[in-house]
Short mmCIF file of C-alpha atoms in Angstrom, two decimals:
data_model
loop_
_atom_site.label_atom_id
_atom_site.label_comp_id
_atom_site.label_asym_id
_atom_site.label_seq_id
_atom_site.Cartn_x
_atom_site.Cartn_y
_atom_site.Cartn_z
CA MET A 22 -20.37 -18.89 -105.82
CA ASP A 23 -23.58 -20.83 -105.41
CA PRO A 24 -26.27 -18.57 -103.89
CA ALA A 25 -27.60 -21.48 -101.80
CA LEU A 26 -24.24 -21.84 -100.10
CA LEU A 27 -24.15 -18.11 -99.41
CA ARG A 28 -27.56 -18.25 -97.76
CA GLU A 29 -26.47 -21.19 -95.54
CA ARG A 30 -23.33 -19.26 -94.61
CA GLU A 31 -25.32 -16.19 -93.64
CA ALA A 32 -27.76 -18.33 -91.62
CA PHE A 33 -24.85 -19.97 -89.80
CA LYS A 34 -23.38 -16.57 -88.88
CA ARG A 35 -26.73 -15.41 -87.54
CA ARG A 36 -27.04 -18.50 -85.36
CA ALA A 37 -23.46 -18.14 -84.16
CA PHE A 38 -24.05 -14.53 -83.12
CA ALA A 39 -27.33 -15.49 -81.47
CA THR A 40 -25.64 -18.05 -79.17
CA PRO A 41 -23.05 -16.23 -76.88
CA VAL A 42 -20.78 -19.22 -76.37
CA VAL A 43 -17.55 -17.25 -76.08
CA GLU A 44 -18.95 -14.79 -73.53
CA ASN A 45 -20.12 -17.60 -71.22
CA LYS A 46 -16.62 -19.13 -71.26
CA ARG A 47 -15.06 -15.82 -70.29
CA LYS A 48 -17.43 -15.43 -67.33
CA LYS A 49 -16.62 -18.92 -66.07
CA GLU A 50 -12.91 -18.23 -66.32
CA ASN A 51 -13.33 -15.04 -64.35
CA VAL A 52 -15.28 -16.86 -61.62
CA VAL A 53 -12.58 -19.54 -61.36
CA ASP A 54 -9.84 -16.91 -61.15
CA GLU A 55 -11.65 -15.01 -58.36
CA SER A 56 -12.19 -18.23 -56.36
CA LYS A 57 -8.49 -19.09 -56.62
CA LYS A 58 -7.48 -15.74 -55.20
CA LYS A 59 -7.14 -15.64 -51.39
CA PRO A 60 -9.21 -12.95 -49.70
CA ARG A 61 -6.99 -10.26 -48.24
CA PRO A 62 -7.88 -8.75 -44.87
CA PRO A 63 -8.94 -5.12 -45.16
CA GLN A 64 -6.09 -2.82 -44.27
CA ARG A 65 -6.78 -0.16 -41.70
CA SER A 66 -5.21 3.18 -42.00
CA LEU A 67 -3.67 4.87 -38.97
CA ALA A 68 -6.29 7.59 -39.14
CA SER A 69 -9.17 5.10 -38.84
CA ALA A 70 -7.59 3.17 -35.89
CA PRO A 71 -9.13 3.91 -32.46
CA LYS A 72 -7.07 6.35 -30.43
CA ILE A 73 -6.10 5.47 -26.84
CA ASP A 74 -6.46 8.49 -24.62
CA ALA A 75 -6.73 8.84 -20.83
CA THR A 76 -10.51 8.49 -20.69
CA ASN A 77 -10.62 5.54 -23.06
CA TYR A 78 -7.79 3.79 -21.19
CA LYS A 79 -9.57 3.98 -17.84
CA HIS A 80 -12.63 2.23 -19.25
CA MET A 81 -10.76 -0.61 -20.94
CA SER A 82 -11.84 -3.87 -19.26
CA GLY A 83 -8.39 -5.46 -19.46
CA SER A 84 -6.37 -2.58 -18.01
CA SER A 85 -4.92 -2.60 -14.52
CA GLN A 86 -6.48 0.77 -13.76
CA TYR A 87 -9.94 -0.64 -14.36
CA LYS A 88 -9.24 -3.60 -12.07
CA PHE A 89 -7.98 -1.45 -9.21
CA GLY A 90 -10.86 0.95 -9.76
CA VAL A 91 -13.28 -1.92 -9.12
CA LEU A 92 -11.30 -2.87 -5.98
CA ALA A 93 -11.33 0.74 -4.71
CA LYS A 94 -15.12 0.91 -5.04
CA ILE A 95 -15.49 -2.32 -3.07
CA VAL A 96 -13.25 -1.10 -0.22
CA LYS A 97 -15.02 2.25 -0.07
CA HIS A 98 -18.44 0.58 0.01
CA LEU A 99 -17.46 -1.81 2.82
CA LYS A 100 -15.98 1.08 4.79
CA THR A 101 -19.19 3.10 4.41
CA LEU A 102 -21.25 0.13 5.61
CA HIS A 103 -19.00 -0.27 8.66
CA GLN A 104 -19.17 3.42 9.57
CA ASP A 105 -22.97 3.30 9.28
CA GLY A 106 -23.07 0.53 11.89
CA ALA A 107 -23.41 -2.57 9.70
CA ASP A 108 -21.60 -5.60 11.15
CA HIS A 109 -22.52 -8.33 8.65
CA ALA A 110 -20.26 -9.76 5.94
CA LEU A 111 -21.18 -9.93 2.25
CA THR A 112 -20.37 -12.25 -0.61
CA LEU A 113 -18.57 -10.98 -3.69
CA GLU A 114 -21.75 -11.15 -5.77
CA GLU A 115 -23.65 -9.10 -3.19
CA ILE A 116 -20.89 -6.49 -3.08
CA LEU A 117 -20.77 -6.20 -6.88
CA ASP A 118 -24.55 -5.89 -6.94
CA GLU A 119 -24.60 -3.11 -4.33
CA THR A 120 -21.80 -1.22 -6.09
CA ASN A 121 -23.44 -1.61 -9.55
CA GLN A 122 -20.48 -3.55 -10.94
CA LEU A 123 -22.12 -6.78 -12.07
CA ASP A 124 -20.76 -6.22 -15.58
CA VAL A 125 -17.18 -7.09 -14.61
CA GLY A 126 -15.71 -10.02 -16.49
CA MET A 127 -14.90 -13.46 -15.13
CA LYS A 128 -11.18 -12.72 -15.20
CA ILE A 129 -11.51 -9.70 -12.90
CA SER A 130 -13.99 -11.51 -10.67
CA GLN A 131 -11.54 -14.38 -10.25
CA TRP A 132 -8.72 -11.91 -9.51
CA LEU A 133 -10.82 -10.26 -6.81
CA ARG A 134 -11.75 -13.58 -5.23
CA THR A 135 -8.29 -15.19 -5.22
CA GLU A 136 -5.84 -12.30 -4.87
CA ALA A 137 -7.06 -8.75 -4.39
CA LEU A 138 -9.61 -9.12 -1.58
CA ASN A 139 -7.65 -11.73 0.38
CA SER A 140 -4.45 -9.66 0.46
CA ASN A 141 -6.01 -6.24 1.03
CA PRO A 142 -5.24 -4.90 4.55
CA LYS A 143 -8.58 -3.05 4.68
CA ILE A 144 -10.72 -6.16 4.11
CA GLU A 145 -11.35 -9.08 6.44
CA VAL A 146 -12.29 -12.50 5.04
CA THR A 147 -14.61 -14.64 7.15
CA SER A 148 -14.45 -18.41 7.46
CA ASP A 149 -17.37 -18.86 5.05
CA GLY A 150 -15.75 -16.79 2.29
CA ARG A 151 -17.55 -13.50 2.93
CA TYR A 152 -16.01 -10.05 3.11
CA MET A 153 -16.26 -7.13 5.52
CA PHE A 154 -14.29 -4.00 6.38
CA LYS A 155 -11.25 -4.42 8.65
CA PRO A 156 -10.82 -1.29 10.82
CA PRO A 157 -7.52 -0.32 12.49
CA TYR A 158 -9.11 -0.78 15.95
CA LYS A 159 -11.94 -2.99 17.17
CA VAL A 160 -14.18 -0.31 18.69
CA ARG A 161 -17.95 -0.23 18.29
CA ASP A 162 -19.23 2.21 20.93
CA ARG A 163 -18.32 4.77 23.58
CA LYS A 164 -17.20 2.25 26.22
CA SER A 165 -14.87 0.36 23.91
CA LEU A 166 -13.26 3.60 22.72
CA LEU A 167 -12.72 4.84 26.27
CA LYS A 168 -11.23 1.47 27.25
CA LEU A 169 -8.87 1.59 24.26
CA LEU A 170 -7.64 5.09 25.13
CA ARG A 171 -7.16 4.16 28.80
CA GLN A 172 -5.18 1.01 27.98
CA THR A 173 -3.04 2.91 25.46
CA ASP A 174 -2.23 5.51 28.11
CA LEU A 175 -1.43 2.96 30.83
CA LYS A 176 0.92 1.00 28.58
CA GLY A 177 2.75 4.18 27.55
CA TYR A 178 1.90 3.89 23.85
CA GLY A 179 0.93 7.57 23.62
CA GLY A 180 -2.04 8.67 21.55
CA ILE A 181 -4.14 7.43 18.63
CA LEU A 182 -4.68 9.17 15.32
CA LEU A 183 -8.09 10.76 14.95
CA GLU A 184 -8.45 9.46 11.40
CA ASP A 185 -7.97 5.87 12.64
CA ILE A 186 -10.78 6.37 15.17
CA GLN A 187 -13.01 7.90 12.50
CA GLU A 188 -12.33 4.89 10.29
CA SER A 189 -12.92 2.34 13.05
CA LEU A 190 -15.81 3.74 15.09
CA PRO A 191 -19.34 3.79 13.66
CA ASN A 192 -21.08 7.15 14.17
CA HIS A 193 -17.80 8.58 15.42
CA GLU A 194 -18.97 12.21 15.51
CA LYS A 195 -21.68 11.45 18.07
CA VAL A 196 -19.40 9.31 20.24
CA LEU A 197 -16.51 11.80 20.25
CA LYS A 198 -18.86 14.57 21.25
CA MET A 199 -20.01 12.52 24.24
CA LEU A 200 -16.39 11.96 25.35
CA GLU A 201 -15.20 15.57 25.12
CA LYS A 202 -14.18 15.69 28.80
CA ASP A 203 -12.32 12.37 28.65
CA ILE A 204 -10.23 13.10 25.53
CA VAL A 205 -7.40 15.53 24.84
CA TYR A 206 -6.71 16.55 21.23
CA ILE A 207 -3.18 17.52 20.16
CA SER A 208 -2.13 18.49 16.63
CA ARG A 209 1.08 16.89 15.41
CA PRO A 210 3.45 19.63 14.19
CA VAL A 211 4.84 17.55 11.32
CA ASP A 212 1.64 17.02 9.32
CA LYS A 213 -1.00 18.80 11.48
CA LYS A 214 -2.87 15.55 12.10
CA LYS A 215 -4.90 15.37 15.30
CA ILE A 216 -4.00 12.77 17.93
CA LEU A 217 -6.28 11.59 20.74
CA PHE A 218 -5.00 11.10 24.29
CA TYR A 219 -6.80 9.81 27.34
CA ASN A 220 -7.51 12.62 29.80
CA ASP A 221 -6.29 11.07 33.05
CA LYS A 222 -7.94 13.19 35.73
CA THR A 223 -5.94 11.55 38.52
CA ALA A 224 -2.80 13.26 37.20
CA HIS A 225 -4.29 16.73 37.50
CA MET A 226 -2.59 19.05 40.00
CA PRO A 227 -3.14 22.71 40.90
CA ILE A 228 -0.59 25.10 39.35
CA ASP A 229 -0.09 28.68 40.44
CA GLU A 230 -1.46 31.21 37.96
CA GLU A 231 1.73 33.28 38.05
CA PHE A 232 3.76 30.25 37.05
CA GLN A 233 1.30 29.56 34.22
CA LYS A 234 1.73 33.11 32.92
CA LEU A 235 5.51 32.79 33.01
CA TRP A 236 5.32 29.42 31.25
CA ARG A 237 3.10 30.76 28.48
CA SER A 238 5.18 33.90 28.00
CA VAL A 239 8.22 31.89 26.88
CA ALA A 240 8.03 31.00 23.18
CA VAL A 241 9.93 27.83 22.32
CA ASP A 242 8.37 27.05 18.93
CA GLY A 243 10.99 25.86 16.48
CA ILE A 244 13.71 25.52 19.14
CA ASP A 245 15.22 22.11 19.82
CA ASP A 246 16.48 20.80 23.17
CA ASN A 247 20.11 21.64 22.46
CA LYS A 248 19.35 25.33 21.91
CA ILE A 249 17.19 25.45 25.06
CA GLU A 250 20.01 23.85 27.06
CA GLU A 251 22.53 26.34 25.65
CA TYR A 252 20.28 29.26 26.61
CA LEU A 253 19.87 27.95 30.15
CA GLU A 254 23.62 27.51 30.53
CA ASN A 255 24.16 31.12 29.44
CA GLN A 256 21.67 32.18 32.12
CA GLY A 257 23.48 30.13 34.74
CA ILE A 258 20.83 27.39 34.97
CA ARG A 259 21.99 23.79 34.78
CA SER A 260 18.78 21.95 35.64
CA MET A 261 18.43 20.39 32.20
CA GLN A 262 21.91 19.00 31.67
CA ASP A 263 20.85 15.48 32.66
CA THR A 264 17.89 15.39 30.26
CA SER A 265 19.84 15.86 27.05
CA GLN A 266 21.28 13.00 25.08
CA LYS A 267 24.80 12.22 26.15
CA VAL A 268 27.41 11.08 23.69
CA LEU A 269 29.47 8.34 25.28
CA PRO A 270 33.16 8.26 24.35
CA ALA A 271 34.43 5.28 22.49
CA LYS A 272 35.80 2.59 24.73
CA LEU A 273 39.57 2.39 24.70
CA LYS A 274 41.10 -1.03 24.56
CA ARG A 275 43.36 -1.67 27.55
CA LYS A 276 46.76 -3.08 26.90
CA ALA A 277 47.28 -6.50 28.36
CA ALA A 278 49.72 -6.60 31.31
CA PRO A 279 53.04 -8.20 30.43
CA LYS A 280 53.42 -11.71 31.72
CA LYS A 281 56.06 -12.38 34.34
CA ARG A 282 58.87 -14.48 33.09
CA THR A 283 59.65 -17.49 35.25
CA TYR A 284 63.08 -19.05 35.38
CA LYS A 285 63.04 -22.61 34.21
CA LYS A 286 65.73 -24.89 35.38
CA PRO A 287 67.52 -26.85 32.69
CA ARG A 288 66.36 -30.39 32.37
CA ASP A 289 69.26 -31.83 30.41
CA ASN A 290 71.95 -30.91 33.00
CA GLU A 291 70.90 -33.13 35.85
CA HIS A 292 74.51 -34.19 36.39
CA LEU A 293 75.39 -30.55 37.26
CA LYS A 294 72.63 -30.21 39.84
CA GLU A 295 74.94 -30.42 42.84
CA ILE A 296 77.37 -27.87 41.40
CA LEU A 297 74.53 -25.38 40.69
CA GLN A 298 73.27 -25.71 44.26
CA ASP A 299 76.73 -24.71 45.54
CA TYR A 300 76.61 -21.50 43.49
CA GLU A 301 73.07 -20.65 44.72
#
């Protein structure tokens, strides 16, 4: 073979190896293939997913517990303001600012404004869209409380729960201490809650001490009226028989009285009228 041709062949090989044409084509193909592939979202394992526990659930902004927690703070704050003597209403933004809850979302804020605060029995909405605490009774001082107790006694409504007065009356401890002589406290046996009654001094009457001792010596705790009445009957005392509940017997239906039958003269035998008169 001609040596000149061999040298040209070797030179061609060297140039071919020096220019990486094939490698560049492979890289372009790889880039095209990667661009055609759709990116897959990264799959999360169950171990890496956030766990929902009791503490995390309470702080979730979209949960119902978080919403009602915000509402409970608002009611408690308005109640504290009322019991401290404040009588002015606040806007929702002012309430959230004073309770450090300005970070609530728009959804919860809209729920408070349109549903929760308007329908809550403990909150009163003013005509200008402000909010204030709504107490069970409209009492602000000693005179109004005394008037309420007197009217309740005169109308025969009984007493008023102490917790309702504490919730309604600002500075209730001071006012109740001033009215010690005008109020009678009685504990309800069912739940041990204290009830306030008006101390009507006009109904006071002197009672013999011996009668008081006899009255206090008889223990009737846990005994109903029927057992007391039975005991008195065994002792020959019938003074309480009219105070117990009487069971009325069922009303018996009276039978209707039979109707008297009246003799009706025949109408079709007018031609025998004279003969019938002869027999009568």
